[in-house]
XYZ file of C-alpha atoms in Angstrom:
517
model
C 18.534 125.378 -75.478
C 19.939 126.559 -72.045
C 23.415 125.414 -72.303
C 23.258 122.055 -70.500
C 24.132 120.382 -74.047
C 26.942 117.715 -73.273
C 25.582 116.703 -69.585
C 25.250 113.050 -70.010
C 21.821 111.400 -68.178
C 20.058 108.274 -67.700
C 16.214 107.552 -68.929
C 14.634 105.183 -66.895
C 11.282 103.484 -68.024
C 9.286 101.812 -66.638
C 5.632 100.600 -67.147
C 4.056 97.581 -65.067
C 0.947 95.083 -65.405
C -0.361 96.199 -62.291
C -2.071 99.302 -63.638
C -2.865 97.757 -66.973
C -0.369 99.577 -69.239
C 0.797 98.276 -72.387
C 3.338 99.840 -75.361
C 1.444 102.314 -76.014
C 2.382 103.790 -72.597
C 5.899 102.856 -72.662
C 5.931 104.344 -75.909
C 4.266 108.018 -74.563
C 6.501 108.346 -72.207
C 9.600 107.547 -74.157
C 8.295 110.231 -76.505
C 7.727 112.524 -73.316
C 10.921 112.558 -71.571
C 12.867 112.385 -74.950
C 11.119 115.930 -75.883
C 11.515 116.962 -71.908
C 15.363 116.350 -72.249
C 16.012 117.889 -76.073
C 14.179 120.907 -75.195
C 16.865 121.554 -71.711
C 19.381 120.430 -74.150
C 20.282 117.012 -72.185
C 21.859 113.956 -73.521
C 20.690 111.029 -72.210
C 21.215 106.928 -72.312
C 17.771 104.946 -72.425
C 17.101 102.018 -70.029
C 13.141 100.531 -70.049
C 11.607 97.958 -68.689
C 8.290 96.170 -68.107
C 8.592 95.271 -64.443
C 6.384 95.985 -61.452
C 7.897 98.829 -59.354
C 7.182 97.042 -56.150
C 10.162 94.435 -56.288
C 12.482 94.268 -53.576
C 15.193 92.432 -54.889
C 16.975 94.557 -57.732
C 18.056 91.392 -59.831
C 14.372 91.026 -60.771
C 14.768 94.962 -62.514
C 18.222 94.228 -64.486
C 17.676 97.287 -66.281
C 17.361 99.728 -62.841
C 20.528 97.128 -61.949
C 22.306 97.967 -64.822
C 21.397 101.820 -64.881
C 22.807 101.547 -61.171
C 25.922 99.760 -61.443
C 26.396 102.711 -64.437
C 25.599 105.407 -62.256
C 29.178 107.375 -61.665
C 28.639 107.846 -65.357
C 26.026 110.666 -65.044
C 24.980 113.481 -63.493
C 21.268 113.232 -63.864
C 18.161 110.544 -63.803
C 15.687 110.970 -66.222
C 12.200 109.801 -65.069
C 8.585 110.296 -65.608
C 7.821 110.515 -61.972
C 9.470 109.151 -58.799
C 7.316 105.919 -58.526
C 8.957 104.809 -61.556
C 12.083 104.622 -60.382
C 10.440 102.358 -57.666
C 7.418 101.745 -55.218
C 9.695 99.737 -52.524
C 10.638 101.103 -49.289
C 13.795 99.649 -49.494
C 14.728 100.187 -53.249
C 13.929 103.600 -52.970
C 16.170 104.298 -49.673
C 19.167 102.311 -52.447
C 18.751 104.776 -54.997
C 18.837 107.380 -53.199
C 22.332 106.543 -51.132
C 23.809 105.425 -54.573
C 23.042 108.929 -56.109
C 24.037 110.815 -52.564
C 27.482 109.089 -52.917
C 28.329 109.750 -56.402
C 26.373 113.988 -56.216
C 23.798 112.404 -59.118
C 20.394 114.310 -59.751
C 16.952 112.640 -59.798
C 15.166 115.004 -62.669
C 11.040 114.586 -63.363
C 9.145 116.946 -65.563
C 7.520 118.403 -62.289
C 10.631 118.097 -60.080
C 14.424 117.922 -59.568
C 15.790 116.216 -56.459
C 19.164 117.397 -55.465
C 19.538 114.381 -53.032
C 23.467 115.331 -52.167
C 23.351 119.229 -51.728
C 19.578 119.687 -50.568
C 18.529 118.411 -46.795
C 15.189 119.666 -48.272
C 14.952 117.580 -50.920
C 16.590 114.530 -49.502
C 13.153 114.868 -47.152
C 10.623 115.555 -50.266
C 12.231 112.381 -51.703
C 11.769 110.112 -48.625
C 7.792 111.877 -48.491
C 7.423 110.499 -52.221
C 8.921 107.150 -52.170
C 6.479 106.782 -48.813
C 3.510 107.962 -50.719
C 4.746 105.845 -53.686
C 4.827 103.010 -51.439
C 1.568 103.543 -50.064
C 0.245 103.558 -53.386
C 1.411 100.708 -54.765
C 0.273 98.069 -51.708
C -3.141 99.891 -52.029
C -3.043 98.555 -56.066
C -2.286 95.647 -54.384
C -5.075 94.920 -52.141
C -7.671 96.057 -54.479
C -6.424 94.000 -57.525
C -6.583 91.044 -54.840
C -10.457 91.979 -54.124
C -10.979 92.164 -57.707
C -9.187 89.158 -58.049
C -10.909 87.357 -55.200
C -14.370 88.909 -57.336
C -13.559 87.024 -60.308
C -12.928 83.702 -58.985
C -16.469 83.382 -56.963
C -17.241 84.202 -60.813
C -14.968 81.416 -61.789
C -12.687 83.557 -63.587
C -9.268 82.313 -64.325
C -7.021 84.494 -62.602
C -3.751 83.019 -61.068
C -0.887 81.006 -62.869
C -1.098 79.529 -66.477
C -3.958 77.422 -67.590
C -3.743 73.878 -66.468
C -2.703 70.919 -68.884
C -5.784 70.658 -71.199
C -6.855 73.723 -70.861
C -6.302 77.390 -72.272
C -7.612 80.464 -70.472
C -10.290 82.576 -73.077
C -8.932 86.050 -73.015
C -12.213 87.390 -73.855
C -14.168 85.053 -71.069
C -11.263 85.213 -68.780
C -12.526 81.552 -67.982
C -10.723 78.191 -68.845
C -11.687 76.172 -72.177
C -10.686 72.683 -72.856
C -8.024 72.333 -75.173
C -8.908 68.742 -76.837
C -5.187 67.736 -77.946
C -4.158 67.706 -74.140
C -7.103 67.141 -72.436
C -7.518 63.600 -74.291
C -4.199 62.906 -72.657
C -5.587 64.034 -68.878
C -8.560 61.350 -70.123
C -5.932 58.637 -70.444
C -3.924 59.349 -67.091
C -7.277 59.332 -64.985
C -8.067 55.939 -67.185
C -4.902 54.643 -66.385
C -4.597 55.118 -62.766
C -8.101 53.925 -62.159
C -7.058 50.898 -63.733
C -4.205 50.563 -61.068
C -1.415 51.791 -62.498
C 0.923 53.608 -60.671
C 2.421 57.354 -61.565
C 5.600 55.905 -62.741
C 3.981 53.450 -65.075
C 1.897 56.254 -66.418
C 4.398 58.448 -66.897
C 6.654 55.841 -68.620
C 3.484 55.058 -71.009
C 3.240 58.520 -71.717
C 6.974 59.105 -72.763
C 7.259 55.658 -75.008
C 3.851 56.828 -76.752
C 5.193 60.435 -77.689
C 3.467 62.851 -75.714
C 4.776 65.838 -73.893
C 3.793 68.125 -71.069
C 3.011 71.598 -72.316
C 6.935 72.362 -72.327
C 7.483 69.752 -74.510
C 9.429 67.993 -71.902
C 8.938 64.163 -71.223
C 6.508 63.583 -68.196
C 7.831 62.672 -64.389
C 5.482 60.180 -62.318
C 5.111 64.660 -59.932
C 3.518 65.785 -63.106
C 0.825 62.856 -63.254
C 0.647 63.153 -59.095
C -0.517 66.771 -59.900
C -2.639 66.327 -62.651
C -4.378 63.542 -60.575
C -4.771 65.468 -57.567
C -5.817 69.294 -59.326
C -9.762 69.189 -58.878
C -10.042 71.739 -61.727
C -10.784 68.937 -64.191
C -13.748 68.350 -62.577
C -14.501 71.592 -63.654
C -13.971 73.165 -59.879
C -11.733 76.297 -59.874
C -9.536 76.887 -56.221
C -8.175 80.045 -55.923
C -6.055 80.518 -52.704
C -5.993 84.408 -51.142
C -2.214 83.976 -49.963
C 0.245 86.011 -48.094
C 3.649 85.924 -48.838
C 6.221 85.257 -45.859
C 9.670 84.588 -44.904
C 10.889 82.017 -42.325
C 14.604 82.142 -41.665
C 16.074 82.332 -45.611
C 13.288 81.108 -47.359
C 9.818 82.860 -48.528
C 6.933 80.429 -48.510
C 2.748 81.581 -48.172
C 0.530 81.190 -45.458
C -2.922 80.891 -47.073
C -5.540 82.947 -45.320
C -9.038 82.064 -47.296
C -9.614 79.135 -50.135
C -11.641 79.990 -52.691
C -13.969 77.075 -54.309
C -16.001 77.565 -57.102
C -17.875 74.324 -58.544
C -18.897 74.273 -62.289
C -16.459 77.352 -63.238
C -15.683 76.093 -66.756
C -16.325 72.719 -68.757
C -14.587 69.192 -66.595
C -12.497 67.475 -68.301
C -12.564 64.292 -66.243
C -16.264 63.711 -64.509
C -16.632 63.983 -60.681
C -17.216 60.579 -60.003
C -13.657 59.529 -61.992
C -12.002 62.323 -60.541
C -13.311 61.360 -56.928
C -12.851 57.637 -57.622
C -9.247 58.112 -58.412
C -8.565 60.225 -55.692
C -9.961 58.207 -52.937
C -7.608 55.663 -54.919
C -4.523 57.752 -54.228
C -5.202 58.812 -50.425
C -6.366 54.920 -49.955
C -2.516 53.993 -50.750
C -4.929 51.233 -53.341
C -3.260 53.387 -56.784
C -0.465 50.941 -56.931
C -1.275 47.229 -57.804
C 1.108 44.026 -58.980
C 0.377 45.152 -62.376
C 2.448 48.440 -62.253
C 5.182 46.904 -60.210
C 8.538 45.580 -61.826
C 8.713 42.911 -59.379
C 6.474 41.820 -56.298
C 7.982 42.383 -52.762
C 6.820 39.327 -51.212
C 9.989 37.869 -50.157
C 11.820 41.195 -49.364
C 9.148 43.297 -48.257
C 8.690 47.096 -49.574
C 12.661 48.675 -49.311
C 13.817 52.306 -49.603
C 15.592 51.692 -52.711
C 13.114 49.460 -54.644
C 13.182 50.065 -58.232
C 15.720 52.363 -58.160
C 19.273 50.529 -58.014
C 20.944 49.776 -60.941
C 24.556 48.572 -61.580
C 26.978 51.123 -62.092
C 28.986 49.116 -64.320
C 26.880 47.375 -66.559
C 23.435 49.504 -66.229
C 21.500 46.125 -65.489
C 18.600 46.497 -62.986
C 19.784 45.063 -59.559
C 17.868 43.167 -57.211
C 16.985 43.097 -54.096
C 17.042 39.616 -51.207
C 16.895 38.798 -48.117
C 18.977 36.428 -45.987
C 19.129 34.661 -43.034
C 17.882 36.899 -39.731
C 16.056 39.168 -42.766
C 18.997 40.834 -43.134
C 18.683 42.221 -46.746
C 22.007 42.919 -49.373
C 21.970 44.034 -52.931
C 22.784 40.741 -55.030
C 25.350 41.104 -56.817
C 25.310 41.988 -60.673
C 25.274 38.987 -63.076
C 24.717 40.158 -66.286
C 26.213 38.875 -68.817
C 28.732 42.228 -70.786
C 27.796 42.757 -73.751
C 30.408 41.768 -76.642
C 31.718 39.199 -74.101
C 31.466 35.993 -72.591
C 31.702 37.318 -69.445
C 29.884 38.155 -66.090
C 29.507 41.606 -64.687
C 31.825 42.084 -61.801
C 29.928 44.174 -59.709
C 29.566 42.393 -56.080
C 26.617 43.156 -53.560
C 26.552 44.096 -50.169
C 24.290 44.662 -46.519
C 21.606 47.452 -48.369
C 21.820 48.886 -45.168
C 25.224 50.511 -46.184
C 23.862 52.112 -49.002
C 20.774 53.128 -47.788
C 22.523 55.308 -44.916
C 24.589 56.857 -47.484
C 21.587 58.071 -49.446
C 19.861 59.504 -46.655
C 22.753 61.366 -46.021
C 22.784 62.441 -49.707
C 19.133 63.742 -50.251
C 19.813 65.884 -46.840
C 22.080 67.795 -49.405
C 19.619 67.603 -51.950
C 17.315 69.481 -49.494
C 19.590 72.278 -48.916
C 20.306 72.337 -53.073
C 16.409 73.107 -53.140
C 16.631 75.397 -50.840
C 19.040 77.507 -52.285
C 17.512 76.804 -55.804
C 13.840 78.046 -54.525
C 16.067 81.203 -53.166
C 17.225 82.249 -56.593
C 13.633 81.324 -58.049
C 12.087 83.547 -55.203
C 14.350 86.719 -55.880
C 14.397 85.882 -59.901
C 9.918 85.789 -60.320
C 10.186 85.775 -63.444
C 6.269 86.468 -64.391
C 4.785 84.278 -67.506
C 2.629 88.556 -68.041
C 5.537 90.332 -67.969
C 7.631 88.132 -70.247
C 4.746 87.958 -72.791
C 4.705 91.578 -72.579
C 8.587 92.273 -73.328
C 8.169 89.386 -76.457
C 5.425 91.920 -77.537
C 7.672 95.138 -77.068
C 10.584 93.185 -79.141
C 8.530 92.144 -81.976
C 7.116 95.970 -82.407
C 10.692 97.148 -82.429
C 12.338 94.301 -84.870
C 9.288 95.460 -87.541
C 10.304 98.973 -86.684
C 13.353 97.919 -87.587
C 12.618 96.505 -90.968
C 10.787 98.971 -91.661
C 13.814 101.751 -91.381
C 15.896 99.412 -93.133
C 13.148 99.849 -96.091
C 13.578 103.625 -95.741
C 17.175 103.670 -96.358
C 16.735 102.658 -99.845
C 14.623 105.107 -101.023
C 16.440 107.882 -99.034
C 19.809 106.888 -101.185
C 17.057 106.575 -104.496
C 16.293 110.295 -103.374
C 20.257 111.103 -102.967
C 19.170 112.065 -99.320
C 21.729 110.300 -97.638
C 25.547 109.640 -99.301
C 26.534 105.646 -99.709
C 28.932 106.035 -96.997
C 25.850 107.401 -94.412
C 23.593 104.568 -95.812
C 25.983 102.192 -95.369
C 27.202 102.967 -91.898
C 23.571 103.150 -91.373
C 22.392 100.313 -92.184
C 25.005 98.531 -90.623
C 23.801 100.341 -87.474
C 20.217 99.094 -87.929
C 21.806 95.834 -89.045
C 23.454 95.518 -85.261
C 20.217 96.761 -83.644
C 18.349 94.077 -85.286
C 20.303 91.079 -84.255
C 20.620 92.680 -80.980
C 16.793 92.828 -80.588
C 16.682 89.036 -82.132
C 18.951 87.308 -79.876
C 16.909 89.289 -76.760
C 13.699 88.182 -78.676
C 15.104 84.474 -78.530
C 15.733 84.298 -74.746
C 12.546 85.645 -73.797
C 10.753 83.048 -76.067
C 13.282 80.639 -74.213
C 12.316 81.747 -70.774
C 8.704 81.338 -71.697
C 8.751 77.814 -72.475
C 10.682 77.059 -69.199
C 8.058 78.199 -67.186
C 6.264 75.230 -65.781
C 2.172 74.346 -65.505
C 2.845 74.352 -61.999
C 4.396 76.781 -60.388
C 8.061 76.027 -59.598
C 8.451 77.772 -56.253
C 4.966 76.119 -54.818
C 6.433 72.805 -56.508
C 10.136 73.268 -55.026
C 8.613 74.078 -51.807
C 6.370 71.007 -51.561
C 9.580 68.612 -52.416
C 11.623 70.619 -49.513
C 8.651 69.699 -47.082
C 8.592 65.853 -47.984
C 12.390 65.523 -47.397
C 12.332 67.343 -43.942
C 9.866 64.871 -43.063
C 11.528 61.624 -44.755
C 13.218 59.524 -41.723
C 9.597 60.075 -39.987
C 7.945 58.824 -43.331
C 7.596 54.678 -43.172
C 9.494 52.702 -45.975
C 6.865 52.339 -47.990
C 6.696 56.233 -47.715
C 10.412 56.846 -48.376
C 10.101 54.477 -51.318
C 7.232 56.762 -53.102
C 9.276 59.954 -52.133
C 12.462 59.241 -53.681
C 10.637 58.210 -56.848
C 9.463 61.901 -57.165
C 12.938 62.817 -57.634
C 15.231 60.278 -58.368
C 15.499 58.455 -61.706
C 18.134 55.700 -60.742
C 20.807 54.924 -58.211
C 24.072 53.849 -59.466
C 25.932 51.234 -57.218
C 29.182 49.783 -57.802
C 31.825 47.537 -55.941
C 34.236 46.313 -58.191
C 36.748 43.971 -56.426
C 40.780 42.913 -57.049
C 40.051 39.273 -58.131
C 42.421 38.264 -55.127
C 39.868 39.439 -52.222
C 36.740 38.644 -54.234
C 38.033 34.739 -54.201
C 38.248 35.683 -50.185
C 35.682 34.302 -47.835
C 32.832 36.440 -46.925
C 33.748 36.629 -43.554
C 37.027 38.108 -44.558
C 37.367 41.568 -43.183
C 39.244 42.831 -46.044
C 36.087 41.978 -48.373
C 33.629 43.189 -45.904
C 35.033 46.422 -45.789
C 36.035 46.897 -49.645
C 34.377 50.411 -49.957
C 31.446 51.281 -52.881
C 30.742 53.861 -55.350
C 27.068 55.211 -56.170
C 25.763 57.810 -57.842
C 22.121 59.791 -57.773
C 20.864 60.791 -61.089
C 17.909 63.072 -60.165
C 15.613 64.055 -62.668
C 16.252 67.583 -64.091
């Protein structure tokens, strides 16, 4: 010991995916820096993570964000080397203000940074984060070459397996996965056949089956399934590059990669190219998927999606003299009554402006909501790695909790210290199970498709909607919204009022846009 016993430190680790490290060197380290700080005779609290250093956004590290916002706590950083702290630019240039301001050491086994007292080593700092840096976009661009290699191999190497299929860890290449790919059979079947997304989708639901989330199906899931040429057996891996336009981060894609025959189709060629053509021919949707033709009204915005906000009925659609169309008014009969719903109609046009209005602010709700998704990237790797972690400490757990016993059986430890004990390993163990239980929760969550690429595609179609025709609009709103609920109750006294009244023309409406989650 050299008398430093009571100085109170934080241990960052950190181990990422991008260099193939697992426990095992989460674990060496630990057992490194834990020796590195009992032999100087430093306490120390332990934050670890598995995280790729090169994040920019700090909320995507919550342990660095928690070790930070703890920071006037300590006097030292713990860390294997610099670049596990972090390989950003930006990051680094954080942590090192946040420890100038509050006279806190960075402390490696090769090298302590006095970043407040030493101009010296504020400079060797800003020379290793640059190098660190350096480094880590270098990792970068060869695992995309590598990963660019195994896709002309037809390698699966991007994003989870597709819906009937499962990626062979040994093969690295997609197999089919026959309880879900029967289900892709059906879909392609189905729309062939001329049914339309929604109707398939419906089907779907009523017979019991589930996407891969166990979540019911939406007519975008069967759109993507439809469209996704790797059940064909053709694999497309896109070489993107990420960038950011105004508040939003979106990717320009600078080479498509195709590779035919990459791994057994599901669906044949000819079905697969028969449905598509199908789909860009506008021919999918027939009289046999549709509720009720549009002869008399003509294709509408709101087709299929109004119902009465009173009664739930279905409401319809007509036209009137000059083809001047108005929602009819509800008249279903209540249920546990005699009577008529209430609900009267009106010029759709009124409605219709209202809505457009509405999905504007359902754009900018995206937008914000792709924000959070962008800065959270949660990866499907690095969550199944943390699950792993937690399960190897809750059986290290147990198994310490099984070592209690026979230390009391060998009068090594007093009841009082194996009960306080236990009850410490007791705590530890529900801690790690309730962290092992969000991270199995998170993992279901994540969609087949990517959410960002998904969100992104939904923003584009509404910035383009009053340009889209009505048949268009129609098809777009279906992606998204599961009903519109319309209601204009009337005072008995102006309903008995003629139409041309002024007072029943302008009685205001109510709606309501239940989008699907």
């Amino acid at each position: 010991m050299n008398g430093n016993t009571g100085i109170s430190g934080a241990l960052y680790l950190r181990i990422s995916r991008d260099k193939g490290e697992n426990e095992d060197t989460l674990q060496n380290h630990r057992e490194l820096m834990e020796e590195f700080c009992r032999e100087h005779g430093y306490t120390f609290e332990v934050y670890e993570e598995i995280v790729s250093g090169g994040k920019y956004n700090l909320d995507a590290r919550p342990q660095l964000q928690r070790l930070l916002d703890n920071i006037e706590r300590y006097k030292i950083i713990f860390a294997v080397s610099l670049d596990r702290l972090s390989r950003n630019g930006l990051v680094s240039q954080q942590i090192k203000q946040l420890c100038i301001d509050h006279d806190v050491k960075i402390m490696t086994p090769a090298q302590t940074f006095n970043l407040s007292g030493s101009q010296e080593d504020r400079l060797l700092y800003d020379v290793s984060s640059l190098f660190a840096t350096l480094e880590y976009e270098m990792i970068g661009r060869r695992a995309k070459a590598n990963k660019i290699q195994r896709a002309r191999r037809g390698e699966h190497v991007s994003g989870k397996a597709a819906y009937g299929y499962r990626r062979n860890p040994d093969t690295k290449q997609l197999e089919i996965y026959e309880p879900e790919a029967g289900v892709v059979r059906y879909i392609f079947k189905l729309y062939i056949e001329g049914f339309s997304c929604r109707k398939i989708a419906n089907l779907l639901n009523r017979e019991g089956f589930t996407t891969q989330q166990l979540n019911d199906f939406l007519p975008i899931n069967i759109l993507l399934i439809l469209r996704n040429p790797v059940y064909k057996g053709t694999l497309v891996f896109q070489n993107r590059k990420r960038i950011k336009k105004g508040q939003v981060h979106s990717y320009k894609v600078l080479e498509t990669i195709i590779t035919d025959h990459a791994h057994p189709a599901i669906i044949s060629p000819d079905d697969w190219e028969q449905a598509n053509r199908k789909r860009m021919e506008g021919k999918g949707q027939t009289p046999l998927t549709r509720e009720k033709l549009a002869g008399q009204t003509g294709a509408t915005m709101l087709k299929d999606l109004l119902f009465c906000g009173v009664c739930g009925n279905k409401l319809e659609i007509q036209k009137k003299r000059h083809g001047v169309l108005f929602i009819r008014a509800c008249r279903n009969v209540l249920p546990d009554s005699r009577m008529k719903c209430n609900n009267q109609g009106m010029k759709l046009q009124f409605l219709e402006e209202e809505v457009v209005l509405q999905i504007q602010s359902h754009k900018q709700r995206l937008a914000a909501h792709l924000l959070q998704q962008q800065e959270g990237d949660v990866n499907l790797m690095d969550l199944q790695e943390r699950l792993a972690m937690i399960e190897t400490r809750l059986l290290e757990n147990k198994r310490l909790q099984g070592n209690l016993i026979e230390l009391a059986l060998e009068d090594v430890l007093s009841h009082e210290e194996l009960k306080a004990k236990k009850q410490t390993l007791l705590e530890q163990g529900h801690m790690l199970q309730e962290t092992k239980e969000k991270i199995v929760q998170q993992i279901r969550n994540i969609e087949a498709v990517p959410l960002v690429d998904l969100t992104i595609r939904m923003i584009r179609l509404l910035e383009e909607f009053q340009s889209l025709t009505v048949e268009e609009q129609n098809e777009t709103l279906k992606q998204f919204v599961k009903q519109i609920h319309y209601e204009r109750v009337m005072p008995e006294g102006i309903r008995k009022q003629s139409t041309r009244s002024q007072e029943r023309q302008t009685y205001p409406f109510r709606y309501t846009i239940e989008y699907y989650s």
